[in-house]
Amino acid sequence: MFLALLVYSTYISFVDLKIHRITNRSLLFGAITFASLALIQGEPLHWRSALVTLTIAPVALTAKVGGGDIKLAILLSLFFLPSTLLSLTQFAIAFAAISSALVIWSIVKEKSLKSSIALAPAICGAVIWCAR
């Protein structure tokens, strides 16, 4: 399951960095893949983590976070983030570190903060950090 997370995260991150879009088709593919693997391997689903992410979604939308990024976070939290304080803390720290690096990279590359920032690498990297 972890290998599938690495492959899927790499793909989603590269696509988001290149075209700044996470398609519903790729999210559906990930959901089917992870659900199948979880069923085969007997892995638990983390419904509380997904519900917490869903609860935070309106705040993220007002902060101009893209809908694809939010759906990706909900998807990955359902399969890979247990709802514990340690997991939440690790996710927040990893997400902050990676997204800060993405902001700095965007400033250097674009010379401005007006362009969109791909958050999929930060979301995927934080989930990988927590799922290791």
mmCIF file of N, CA and C in Angstrom:
data_model
loop_
_atom_site.group_PDB
_atom_site.id
_atom_site.type_symbol
_atom_site.label_atom_id
_atom_site.label_comp_id
_atom_site.label_asym_id
_atom_site.label_seq_id
_atom_site.Cartn_x
_atom_site.Cartn_y
_atom_site.Cartn_z
ATOM 1 N N MET A 1 0.834 -1.189 0.000
ATOM 2 C CA MET A 1 0.000 0.000 0.000
ATOM 3 C C MET A 1 0.884 1.261 0.000
ATOM 4 N N PHE A 2 1.983 1.205 0.753
ATOM 5 C CA PHE A 2 2.891 2.352 0.808
ATOM 6 C C PHE A 2 3.521 2.606 -0.560
ATOM 7 N N LEU A 3 3.868 1.542 -1.268
ATOM 8 C CA LEU A 3 4.441 1.707 -2.606
ATOM 9 C C LEU A 3 3.434 2.365 -3.548
ATOM 10 N N ALA A 4 2.175 1.973 -3.448
ATOM 11 C CA ALA A 4 1.127 2.599 -4.265
ATOM 12 C C ALA A 4 1.006 4.084 -3.921
ATOM 13 N N LEU A 5 1.123 4.425 -2.640
ATOM 14 C CA LEU A 5 1.091 5.825 -2.214
ATOM 15 C C LEU A 5 2.247 6.599 -2.832
ATOM 16 N N LEU A 6 3.439 6.012 -2.830
ATOM 17 C CA LEU A 6 4.604 6.692 -3.412
ATOM 18 C C LEU A 6 4.427 6.932 -4.913
ATOM 19 N N VAL A 7 3.982 5.922 -5.628
ATOM 20 C CA VAL A 7 3.809 6.053 -7.080
ATOM 21 C C VAL A 7 2.715 7.069 -7.388
ATOM 22 N N TYR A 8 1.581 6.945 -6.715
ATOM 23 C CA TYR A 8 0.454 7.852 -6.948
ATOM 24 C C TYR A 8 0.837 9.288 -6.595
ATOM 25 N N SER A 9 1.509 9.475 -5.478
ATOM 26 C CA SER A 9 1.912 10.812 -5.045
ATOM 27 C C SER A 9 2.891 11.447 -6.017
ATOM 28 N N THR A 10 3.805 10.659 -6.527
ATOM 29 C CA THR A 10 4.758 11.172 -7.517
ATOM 30 C C THR A 10 4.030 11.656 -8.762
ATOM 31 N N TYR A 11 3.100 10.847 -9.248
ATOM 32 C CA TYR A 11 2.340 11.220 -10.441
ATOM 33 C C TYR A 11 1.526 12.491 -10.199
ATOM 34 N N ILE A 12 0.745 12.512 -9.130
ATOM 35 C CA ILE A 12 -0.119 13.661 -8.829
ATOM 36 C C ILE A 12 0.714 14.928 -8.629
ATOM 37 N N SER A 13 1.835 14.801 -7.945
ATOM 38 C CA SER A 13 2.683 15.965 -7.684
ATOM 39 C C SER A 13 3.263 16.538 -8.969
ATOM 40 N N PHE A 14 3.769 15.668 -9.847
ATOM 41 C CA PHE A 14 4.324 16.159 -11.104
ATOM 42 C C PHE A 14 3.265 16.821 -11.973
ATOM 43 N N VAL A 15 2.088 16.220 -12.041
ATOM 44 C CA VAL A 15 1.007 16.814 -12.837
ATOM 45 C C VAL A 15 0.606 18.166 -12.257
ATOM 46 N N ASP A 16 0.478 18.243 -10.940
ATOM 47 C CA ASP A 16 0.087 19.506 -10.309
ATOM 48 C C ASP A 16 1.157 20.573 -10.495
ATOM 49 N N LEU A 17 2.411 20.194 -10.408
ATOM 50 C CA LEU A 17 3.491 21.159 -10.630
ATOM 51 C C LEU A 17 3.508 21.647 -12.080
ATOM 52 N N LYS A 18 3.155 20.761 -13.009
ATOM 53 C CA LYS A 18 3.218 21.120 -14.420
ATOM 54 C C LYS A 18 2.007 21.922 -14.882
ATOM 55 N N ILE A 19 0.787 21.458 -14.559
ATOM 56 C CA ILE A 19 -0.397 22.128 -15.099
ATOM 57 C C ILE A 19 -1.298 22.746 -14.027
ATOM 58 N N HIS A 20 -0.903 22.631 -12.757
ATOM 59 C CA HIS A 20 -1.676 23.205 -11.644
ATOM 60 C C HIS A 20 -3.127 22.734 -11.648
ATOM 61 N N ARG A 21 -3.293 21.434 -11.839
ATOM 62 C CA ARG A 21 -4.638 20.872 -11.873
ATOM 63 C C ARG A 21 -4.592 19.416 -11.423
ATOM 64 N N ILE A 22 -5.525 19.049 -10.553
ATOM 65 C CA ILE A 22 -5.691 17.662 -10.140
ATOM 66 C C ILE A 22 -7.068 17.236 -10.637
ATOM 67 N N THR A 23 -7.089 16.328 -11.580
ATOM 68 C CA THR A 23 -8.355 15.962 -12.209
ATOM 69 C C THR A 23 -9.158 14.991 -11.347
ATOM 70 N N ASN A 24 -10.467 15.035 -11.521
ATOM 71 C CA ASN A 24 -11.336 14.095 -10.818
ATOM 72 C C ASN A 24 -11.046 12.663 -11.258
ATOM 73 N N ARG A 25 -10.654 12.487 -12.507
ATOM 74 C CA ARG A 25 -10.329 11.153 -13.008
ATOM 75 C C ARG A 25 -9.142 10.560 -12.258
ATOM 76 N N SER A 26 -8.111 11.361 -12.028
ATOM 77 C CA SER A 26 -6.948 10.841 -11.301
ATOM 78 C C SER A 26 -7.276 10.594 -9.828
ATOM 79 N N LEU A 27 -8.163 11.401 -9.262
ATOM 80 C CA LEU A 27 -8.597 11.167 -7.884
ATOM 81 C C LEU A 27 -9.441 9.900 -7.782
ATOM 82 N N LEU A 28 -10.300 9.668 -8.755
ATOM 83 C CA LEU A 28 -11.108 8.457 -8.779
ATOM 84 C C LEU A 28 -10.226 7.223 -8.943
ATOM 85 N N PHE A 29 -9.229 7.317 -9.817
ATOM 86 C CA PHE A 29 -8.281 6.218 -9.986
ATOM 87 C C PHE A 29 -7.576 5.907 -8.666
ATOM 88 N N GLY A 30 -7.134 6.945 -7.966
ATOM 89 C CA GLY A 30 -6.483 6.739 -6.669
ATOM 90 C C GLY A 30 -7.425 6.119 -5.652
ATOM 91 N N ALA A 31 -8.658 6.580 -5.624
ATOM 92 C CA ALA A 31 -9.637 6.038 -4.664
ATOM 93 C C ALA A 31 -9.893 4.559 -4.929
ATOM 94 N N ILE A 32 -10.057 4.191 -6.198
ATOM 95 C CA ILE A 32 -10.295 2.788 -6.542
ATOM 96 C C ILE A 32 -9.070 1.934 -6.208
ATOM 97 N N THR A 33 -7.894 2.441 -6.552
ATOM 98 C CA THR A 33 -6.662 1.701 -6.267
ATOM 99 C C THR A 33 -6.466 1.496 -4.773
ATOM 100 N N PHE A 34 -6.586 2.573 -3.997
ATOM 101 C CA PHE A 34 -6.360 2.457 -2.553
ATOM 102 C C PHE A 34 -7.441 1.632 -1.871
ATOM 103 N N ALA A 35 -8.686 1.753 -2.335
ATOM 104 C CA ALA A 35 -9.765 0.954 -1.749
ATOM 105 C C ALA A 35 -9.546 -0.529 -2.033
ATOM 106 N N SER A 36 -9.132 -0.840 -3.242
ATOM 107 C CA SER A 36 -8.861 -2.239 -3.589
ATOM 108 C C SER A 36 -7.723 -2.802 -2.750
ATOM 109 N N LEU A 37 -6.646 -2.046 -2.640
ATOM 110 C CA LEU A 37 -5.505 -2.510 -1.844
ATOM 111 C C LEU A 37 -5.859 -2.627 -0.368
ATOM 112 N N ALA A 38 -6.640 -1.680 0.151
ATOM 113 C CA ALA A 38 -7.036 -1.742 1.554
ATOM 114 C C ALA A 38 -7.908 -2.963 1.817
ATOM 115 N N LEU A 39 -8.783 -3.267 0.884
ATOM 116 C CA LEU A 39 -9.643 -4.440 1.017
ATOM 117 C C LEU A 39 -8.824 -5.725 0.960
ATOM 118 N N ILE A 40 -7.915 -5.820 0.016
ATOM 119 C CA ILE A 40 -7.080 -7.021 -0.143
ATOM 120 C C ILE A 40 -6.175 -7.219 1.069
ATOM 121 N N GLN A 41 -5.567 -6.128 1.551
ATOM 122 C CA GLN A 41 -4.600 -6.224 2.643
ATOM 123 C C GLN A 41 -5.239 -6.098 4.023
ATOM 124 N N GLY A 42 -6.513 -5.819 4.074
ATOM 125 C CA GLY A 42 -7.185 -5.687 5.366
ATOM 126 C C GLY A 42 -6.810 -4.427 6.131
ATOM 127 N N GLU A 43 -6.468 -3.380 5.423
ATOM 128 C CA GLU A 43 -6.081 -2.116 6.049
ATOM 129 C C GLU A 43 -7.332 -1.359 6.505
ATOM 130 N N PRO A 44 -7.256 -0.695 7.638
ATOM 131 C CA PRO A 44 -8.431 0.067 8.100
ATOM 132 C C PRO A 44 -8.568 1.392 7.357
ATOM 133 N N LEU A 45 -9.791 1.882 7.301
ATOM 134 C CA LEU A 45 -10.041 3.220 6.766
ATOM 135 C C LEU A 45 -10.098 4.184 7.941
ATOM 136 N N HIS A 46 -9.610 5.384 7.727
ATOM 137 C CA HIS A 46 -9.540 6.394 8.786
ATOM 138 C C HIS A 46 -10.625 7.441 8.544
ATOM 139 N N TRP A 47 -11.856 7.075 8.864
ATOM 140 C CA TRP A 47 -13.010 7.928 8.599
ATOM 141 C C TRP A 47 -12.938 9.242 9.352
ATOM 142 N N ARG A 48 -12.471 9.201 10.612
ATOM 143 C CA ARG A 48 -12.403 10.445 11.394
ATOM 144 C C ARG A 48 -11.438 11.443 10.776
ATOM 145 N N SER A 49 -10.314 10.966 10.288
ATOM 146 C CA SER A 49 -9.349 11.867 9.635
ATOM 147 C C SER A 49 -9.956 12.497 8.386
ATOM 148 N N ALA A 50 -10.674 11.693 7.613
ATOM 149 C CA ALA A 50 -11.314 12.220 6.414
ATOM 150 C C ALA A 50 -12.393 13.242 6.775
ATOM 151 N N LEU A 51 -13.145 12.984 7.839
ATOM 152 C CA LEU A 51 -14.186 13.924 8.272
ATOM 153 C C LEU A 51 -13.587 15.225 8.805
ATOM 154 N N VAL A 52 -12.468 15.130 9.514
ATOM 155 C CA VAL A 52 -11.790 16.344 9.990
ATOM 156 C C VAL A 52 -11.310 17.163 8.797
ATOM 157 N N THR A 53 -10.732 16.495 7.808
ATOM 158 C CA THR A 53 -10.280 17.190 6.606
ATOM 159 C C THR A 53 -11.456 17.824 5.878
ATOM 160 N N LEU A 54 -12.559 17.105 5.793
ATOM 161 C CA LEU A 54 -13.759 17.638 5.157
ATOM 162 C C LEU A 54 -14.313 18.834 5.922
ATOM 163 N N THR A 55 -14.205 18.809 7.235
ATOM 164 C CA THR A 55 -14.674 19.925 8.064
ATOM 165 C C THR A 55 -13.829 21.174 7.857
ATOM 166 N N ILE A 56 -12.552 20.979 7.625
ATOM 167 C CA ILE A 56 -11.630 22.104 7.413
ATOM 168 C C ILE A 56 -11.736 22.654 5.987
ATOM 169 N N ALA A 57 -12.326 21.908 5.075
ATOM 170 C CA ALA A 57 -12.395 22.278 3.659
ATOM 171 C C ALA A 57 -12.979 23.666 3.395
ATOM 172 N N PRO A 58 -14.079 24.088 4.048
ATOM 173 C CA PRO A 58 -14.590 25.439 3.765
ATOM 174 C C PRO A 58 -13.586 26.545 4.107
ATOM 175 N N VAL A 59 -12.827 26.347 5.158
ATOM 176 C CA VAL A 59 -11.799 27.333 5.523
ATOM 177 C C VAL A 59 -10.716 27.367 4.442
ATOM 178 N N ALA A 60 -10.334 26.193 3.966
ATOM 179 C CA ALA A 60 -9.314 26.122 2.922
ATOM 180 C C ALA A 60 -9.810 26.766 1.626
ATOM 181 N N LEU A 61 -11.083 26.569 1.311
ATOM 182 C CA LEU A 61 -11.634 27.180 0.098
ATOM 183 C C LEU A 61 -11.629 28.700 0.172
ATOM 184 N N THR A 62 -11.914 29.246 1.349
ATOM 185 C CA THR A 62 -11.872 30.704 1.489
ATOM 186 C C THR A 62 -10.442 31.225 1.418
ATOM 187 N N ALA A 63 -9.471 30.376 1.713
ATOM 188 C CA ALA A 63 -8.066 30.752 1.597
ATOM 189 C C ALA A 63 -7.524 30.488 0.190
ATOM 190 N N LYS A 64 -8.438 30.225 -0.755
ATOM 191 C CA LYS A 64 -8.103 30.033 -2.171
ATOM 192 C C LYS A 64 -7.328 28.744 -2.451
ATOM 193 N N VAL A 65 -7.483 27.725 -1.597
ATOM 194 C CA VAL A 65 -6.907 26.415 -1.886
ATOM 195 C C VAL A 65 -7.813 25.762 -2.917
ATOM 196 N N GLY A 66 -7.227 25.132 -3.902
ATOM 197 C CA GLY A 66 -8.008 24.538 -4.985
ATOM 198 C C GLY A 66 -8.827 23.343 -4.539
ATOM 199 N N GLY A 67 -9.926 23.126 -5.236
ATOM 200 C CA GLY A 67 -10.794 22.007 -4.920
ATOM 201 C C GLY A 67 -10.115 20.658 -5.094
ATOM 202 N N GLY A 68 -9.258 20.541 -6.096
ATOM 203 C CA GLY A 68 -8.520 19.293 -6.298
ATOM 204 C C GLY A 68 -7.590 18.985 -5.143
ATOM 205 N N ASP A 69 -6.947 20.023 -4.610
ATOM 206 C CA ASP A 69 -6.067 19.838 -3.457
ATOM 207 C C ASP A 69 -6.863 19.359 -2.242
ATOM 208 N N ILE A 70 -8.036 19.921 -2.052
ATOM 209 C CA ILE A 70 -8.871 19.528 -0.915
ATOM 210 C C ILE A 70 -9.349 18.087 -1.076
ATOM 211 N N LYS A 71 -9.800 17.735 -2.286
ATOM 212 C CA LYS A 71 -10.240 16.362 -2.524
ATOM 213 C C LYS A 71 -9.089 15.379 -2.362
ATOM 214 N N LEU A 72 -7.888 15.771 -2.793
ATOM 215 C CA LEU A 72 -6.711 14.919 -2.612
ATOM 216 C C LEU A 72 -6.420 14.709 -1.126
ATOM 217 N N ALA A 73 -6.502 15.769 -0.344
ATOM 218 C CA ALA A 73 -6.253 15.649 1.094
ATOM 219 C C ALA A 73 -7.281 14.734 1.762
ATOM 220 N N ILE A 74 -8.537 14.854 1.368
ATOM 221 C CA ILE A 74 -9.575 13.981 1.929
ATOM 222 C C ILE A 74 -9.305 12.528 1.548
ATOM 223 N N LEU A 75 -8.982 12.296 0.284
ATOM 224 C CA LEU A 75 -8.707 10.940 -0.193
ATOM 225 C C LEU A 75 -7.544 10.307 0.571
ATOM 226 N N LEU A 76 -6.437 11.010 0.653
ATOM 227 C CA LEU A 76 -5.255 10.442 1.305
ATOM 228 C C LEU A 76 -5.443 10.295 2.808
ATOM 229 N N SER A 77 -6.175 11.216 3.427
ATOM 230 C CA SER A 77 -6.406 11.087 4.867
ATOM 231 C C SER A 77 -7.281 9.878 5.174
ATOM 232 N N LEU A 78 -8.206 9.552 4.288
ATOM 233 C CA LEU A 78 -9.075 8.392 4.493
ATOM 234 C C LEU A 78 -8.273 7.093 4.538
ATOM 235 N N PHE A 79 -7.256 6.995 3.717
ATOM 236 C CA PHE A 79 -6.517 5.737 3.617
ATOM 237 C C PHE A 79 -5.216 5.700 4.419
ATOM 238 N N PHE A 80 -4.637 6.858 4.741
ATOM 239 C CA PHE A 80 -3.280 6.827 5.295
ATOM 240 C C PHE A 80 -3.056 7.594 6.598
ATOM 241 N N LEU A 81 -4.018 8.386 7.075
ATOM 242 C CA LEU A 81 -3.775 9.198 8.267
ATOM 243 C C LEU A 81 -4.650 8.774 9.433
ATOM 244 N N PRO A 82 -4.080 8.062 10.389
ATOM 245 C CA PRO A 82 -4.862 7.741 11.575
ATOM 246 C C PRO A 82 -5.225 9.019 12.329
ATOM 247 N N SER A 83 -6.354 9.012 12.983
ATOM 248 C CA SER A 83 -6.808 10.226 13.676
ATOM 249 C C SER A 83 -6.251 10.280 15.096
ATOM 250 N N THR A 84 -4.947 10.514 15.174
ATOM 251 C CA THR A 84 -4.295 10.681 16.470
ATOM 252 C C THR A 84 -3.632 12.061 16.497
ATOM 253 N N LEU A 85 -3.369 12.536 17.691
ATOM 254 C CA LEU A 85 -2.717 13.836 17.833
ATOM 255 C C LEU A 85 -1.315 13.811 17.231
ATOM 256 N N LEU A 86 -0.604 12.713 17.405
ATOM 257 C CA LEU A 86 0.744 12.589 16.835
ATOM 258 C C LEU A 86 0.700 12.662 15.310
ATOM 259 N N SER A 87 -0.239 11.959 14.719
ATOM 260 C CA SER A 87 -0.373 11.968 13.258
ATOM 261 C C SER A 87 -0.724 13.365 12.757
ATOM 262 N N LEU A 88 -1.664 14.029 13.421
ATOM 263 C CA LEU A 88 -2.049 15.391 13.035
ATOM 264 C C LEU A 88 -0.866 16.346 13.150
ATOM 265 N N THR A 89 -0.110 16.228 14.215
ATOM 266 C CA THR A 89 1.057 17.095 14.422
ATOM 267 C C THR A 89 2.120 16.848 13.349
ATOM 268 N N GLN A 90 2.399 15.576 13.082
ATOM 269 C CA GLN A 90 3.386 15.246 12.054
ATOM 270 C C GLN A 90 2.940 15.760 10.686
ATOM 271 N N PHE A 91 1.661 15.601 10.378
ATOM 272 C CA PHE A 91 1.150 16.082 9.096
ATOM 273 C C PHE A 91 1.296 17.598 9.001
ATOM 274 N N ALA A 92 0.897 18.311 10.048
ATOM 275 C CA ALA A 92 0.954 19.779 10.033
ATOM 276 C C ALA A 92 2.396 20.279 9.862
ATOM 277 N N ILE A 93 3.332 19.666 10.560
ATOM 278 C CA ILE A 93 4.737 20.089 10.472
ATOM 279 C C ILE A 93 5.296 19.797 9.082
ATOM 280 N N ALA A 94 5.048 18.596 8.576
ATOM 281 C CA ALA A 94 5.563 18.235 7.246
ATOM 282 C C ALA A 94 4.913 19.099 6.168
ATOM 283 N N PHE A 95 3.601 19.328 6.267
ATOM 284 C CA PHE A 95 2.910 20.161 5.282
ATOM 285 C C PHE A 95 3.451 21.583 5.311
ATOM 286 N N ALA A 96 3.653 22.134 6.500
ATOM 287 C CA ALA A 96 4.177 23.499 6.616
ATOM 288 C C ALA A 96 5.581 23.604 6.018
ATOM 289 N N ALA A 97 6.427 22.623 6.289
ATOM 290 C CA ALA A 97 7.798 22.658 5.777
ATOM 291 C C ALA A 97 7.824 22.567 4.251
ATOM 292 N N ILE A 98 7.065 21.612 3.709
ATOM 293 C CA ILE A 98 7.088 21.419 2.255
ATOM 294 C C ILE A 98 6.408 22.586 1.542
ATOM 295 N N SER A 99 5.282 23.059 2.072
ATOM 296 C CA SER A 99 4.604 24.176 1.401
ATOM 297 C C SER A 99 5.425 25.456 1.502
ATOM 298 N N SER A 100 6.176 25.635 2.578
ATOM 299 C CA SER A 100 7.073 26.793 2.671
ATOM 300 C C SER A 100 8.143 26.732 1.586
ATOM 301 N N ALA A 101 8.682 25.545 1.369
ATOM 302 C CA ALA A 101 9.679 25.377 0.301
ATOM 303 C C ALA A 101 9.051 25.660 -1.065
ATOM 304 N N LEU A 102 7.801 25.235 -1.259
ATOM 305 C CA LEU A 102 7.118 25.502 -2.525
ATOM 306 C C LEU A 102 6.860 26.995 -2.729
ATOM 307 N N VAL A 103 6.536 27.699 -1.662
ATOM 308 C CA VAL A 103 6.320 29.147 -1.755
ATOM 309 C C VAL A 103 7.626 29.841 -2.126
ATOM 310 N N ILE A 104 8.714 29.462 -1.475
ATOM 311 C CA ILE A 104 10.020 30.061 -1.778
ATOM 312 C C ILE A 104 10.412 29.754 -3.223
ATOM 313 N N TRP A 105 10.193 28.519 -3.656
ATOM 314 C CA TRP A 105 10.501 28.137 -5.033
ATOM 315 C C TRP A 105 9.668 28.961 -6.015
ATOM 316 N N SER A 106 8.402 29.172 -5.686
ATOM 317 C CA SER A 106 7.528 29.962 -6.552
ATOM 318 C C SER A 106 7.988 31.416 -6.628
ATOM 319 N N ILE A 107 8.418 31.967 -5.506
ATOM 320 C CA ILE A 107 8.915 33.346 -5.494
ATOM 321 C C ILE A 107 10.169 33.464 -6.360
ATOM 322 N N VAL A 108 11.077 32.516 -6.221
ATOM 323 C CA VAL A 108 12.315 32.549 -7.006
ATOM 324 C C VAL A 108 12.019 32.349 -8.490
ATOM 325 N N LYS A 109 11.147 31.419 -8.802
ATOM 326 C CA LYS A 109 10.853 31.101 -10.201
ATOM 327 C C LYS A 109 10.009 32.178 -10.875
ATOM 328 N N GLU A 110 8.956 32.625 -10.226
ATOM 329 C CA GLU A 110 8.011 33.555 -10.836
ATOM 330 C C GLU A 110 8.286 35.021 -10.469
ATOM 331 N N LYS A 111 9.130 35.247 -9.485
ATOM 332 C CA LYS A 111 9.435 36.599 -8.997
ATOM 333 C C LYS A 111 8.199 37.282 -8.405
ATOM 334 N N SER A 112 7.213 36.483 -8.010
ATOM 335 C CA SER A 112 5.976 37.036 -7.485
ATOM 336 C C SER A 112 5.201 35.938 -6.763
ATOM 337 N N LEU A 113 4.289 36.353 -5.893
ATOM 338 C CA LEU A 113 3.397 35.404 -5.233
ATOM 339 C C LEU A 113 2.012 35.404 -5.868
ATOM 340 N N LYS A 114 1.870 36.061 -6.997
ATOM 341 C CA LYS A 114 0.571 36.143 -7.647
ATOM 342 C C LYS A 114 0.221 34.880 -8.419
ATOM 343 N N SER A 115 1.208 34.054 -8.737
ATOM 344 C CA SER A 115 0.918 32.818 -9.458
ATOM 345 C C SER A 115 0.406 31.759 -8.478
ATOM 346 N N SER A 116 -0.269 30.751 -9.030
ATOM 347 C CA SER A 116 -0.783 29.693 -8.173
ATOM 348 C C SER A 116 0.357 28.783 -7.733
ATOM 349 N N ILE A 117 0.183 28.200 -6.569
ATOM 350 C CA ILE A 117 1.200 27.324 -6.006
ATOM 351 C C ILE A 117 0.620 25.921 -5.955
ATOM 352 N N ALA A 118 1.343 24.955 -6.498
ATOM 353 C CA ALA A 118 0.893 23.563 -6.494
ATOM 354 C C ALA A 118 1.054 23.001 -5.082
ATOM 355 N N LEU A 119 -0.056 22.640 -4.461
ATOM 356 C CA LEU A 119 -0.005 22.110 -3.094
ATOM 357 C C LEU A 119 0.030 20.588 -3.036
ATOM 358 N N ALA A 120 -0.174 19.912 -4.160
ATOM 359 C CA ALA A 120 -0.161 18.451 -4.145
ATOM 360 C C ALA A 120 1.159 17.882 -3.611
ATOM 361 N N PRO A 121 2.326 18.451 -3.974
ATOM 362 C CA PRO A 121 3.556 17.905 -3.398
ATOM 363 C C PRO A 121 3.605 18.035 -1.874
ATOM 364 N N ALA A 122 3.066 19.124 -1.349
ATOM 365 C CA ALA A 122 3.063 19.306 0.103
ATOM 366 C C ALA A 122 2.097 18.331 0.768
ATOM 367 N N ILE A 123 0.923 18.165 0.184
ATOM 368 C CA ILE A 123 -0.060 17.234 0.747
ATOM 369 C C ILE A 123 0.473 15.806 0.686
ATOM 370 N N CYS A 124 0.949 15.410 -0.480
ATOM 371 C CA CYS A 124 1.457 14.046 -0.649
ATOM 372 C C CYS A 124 2.697 13.794 0.211
ATOM 373 N N GLY A 125 3.586 14.758 0.245
ATOM 374 C CA GLY A 125 4.799 14.600 1.069
ATOM 375 C C GLY A 125 4.474 14.466 2.540
ATOM 376 N N ALA A 126 3.523 15.240 3.028
ATOM 377 C CA ALA A 126 3.141 15.159 4.432
ATOM 378 C C ALA A 126 2.482 13.819 4.750
ATOM 379 N N VAL A 127 1.655 13.340 3.837
ATOM 380 C CA VAL A 127 1.010 12.028 4.045
ATOM 381 C C VAL A 127 2.045 10.909 4.002
ATOM 382 N N ILE A 128 2.976 10.990 3.074
ATOM 383 C CA ILE A 128 4.044 9.990 3.016
ATOM 384 C C ILE A 128 4.850 10.007 4.309
ATOM 385 N N TRP A 129 5.143 11.195 4.823
ATOM 386 C CA TRP A 129 5.888 11.309 6.072
ATOM 387 C C TRP A 129 5.133 10.624 7.210
ATOM 388 N N CYS A 130 3.829 10.810 7.267
ATOM 389 C CA CYS A 130 3.022 10.223 8.345
ATOM 390 C C CYS A 130 2.814 8.719 8.148
ATOM 391 N N ALA A 131 2.785 8.261 6.902
ATOM 392 C CA ALA A 131 2.484 6.860 6.627
ATOM 393 C C ALA A 131 3.723 5.963 6.654
ATOM 394 N N ARG A 132 4.872 6.543 6.776
ATOM 395 C CA ARG A 132 6.114 5.751 6.688
ATOM 396 C C ARG A 132 6.197 4.734 7.762
#
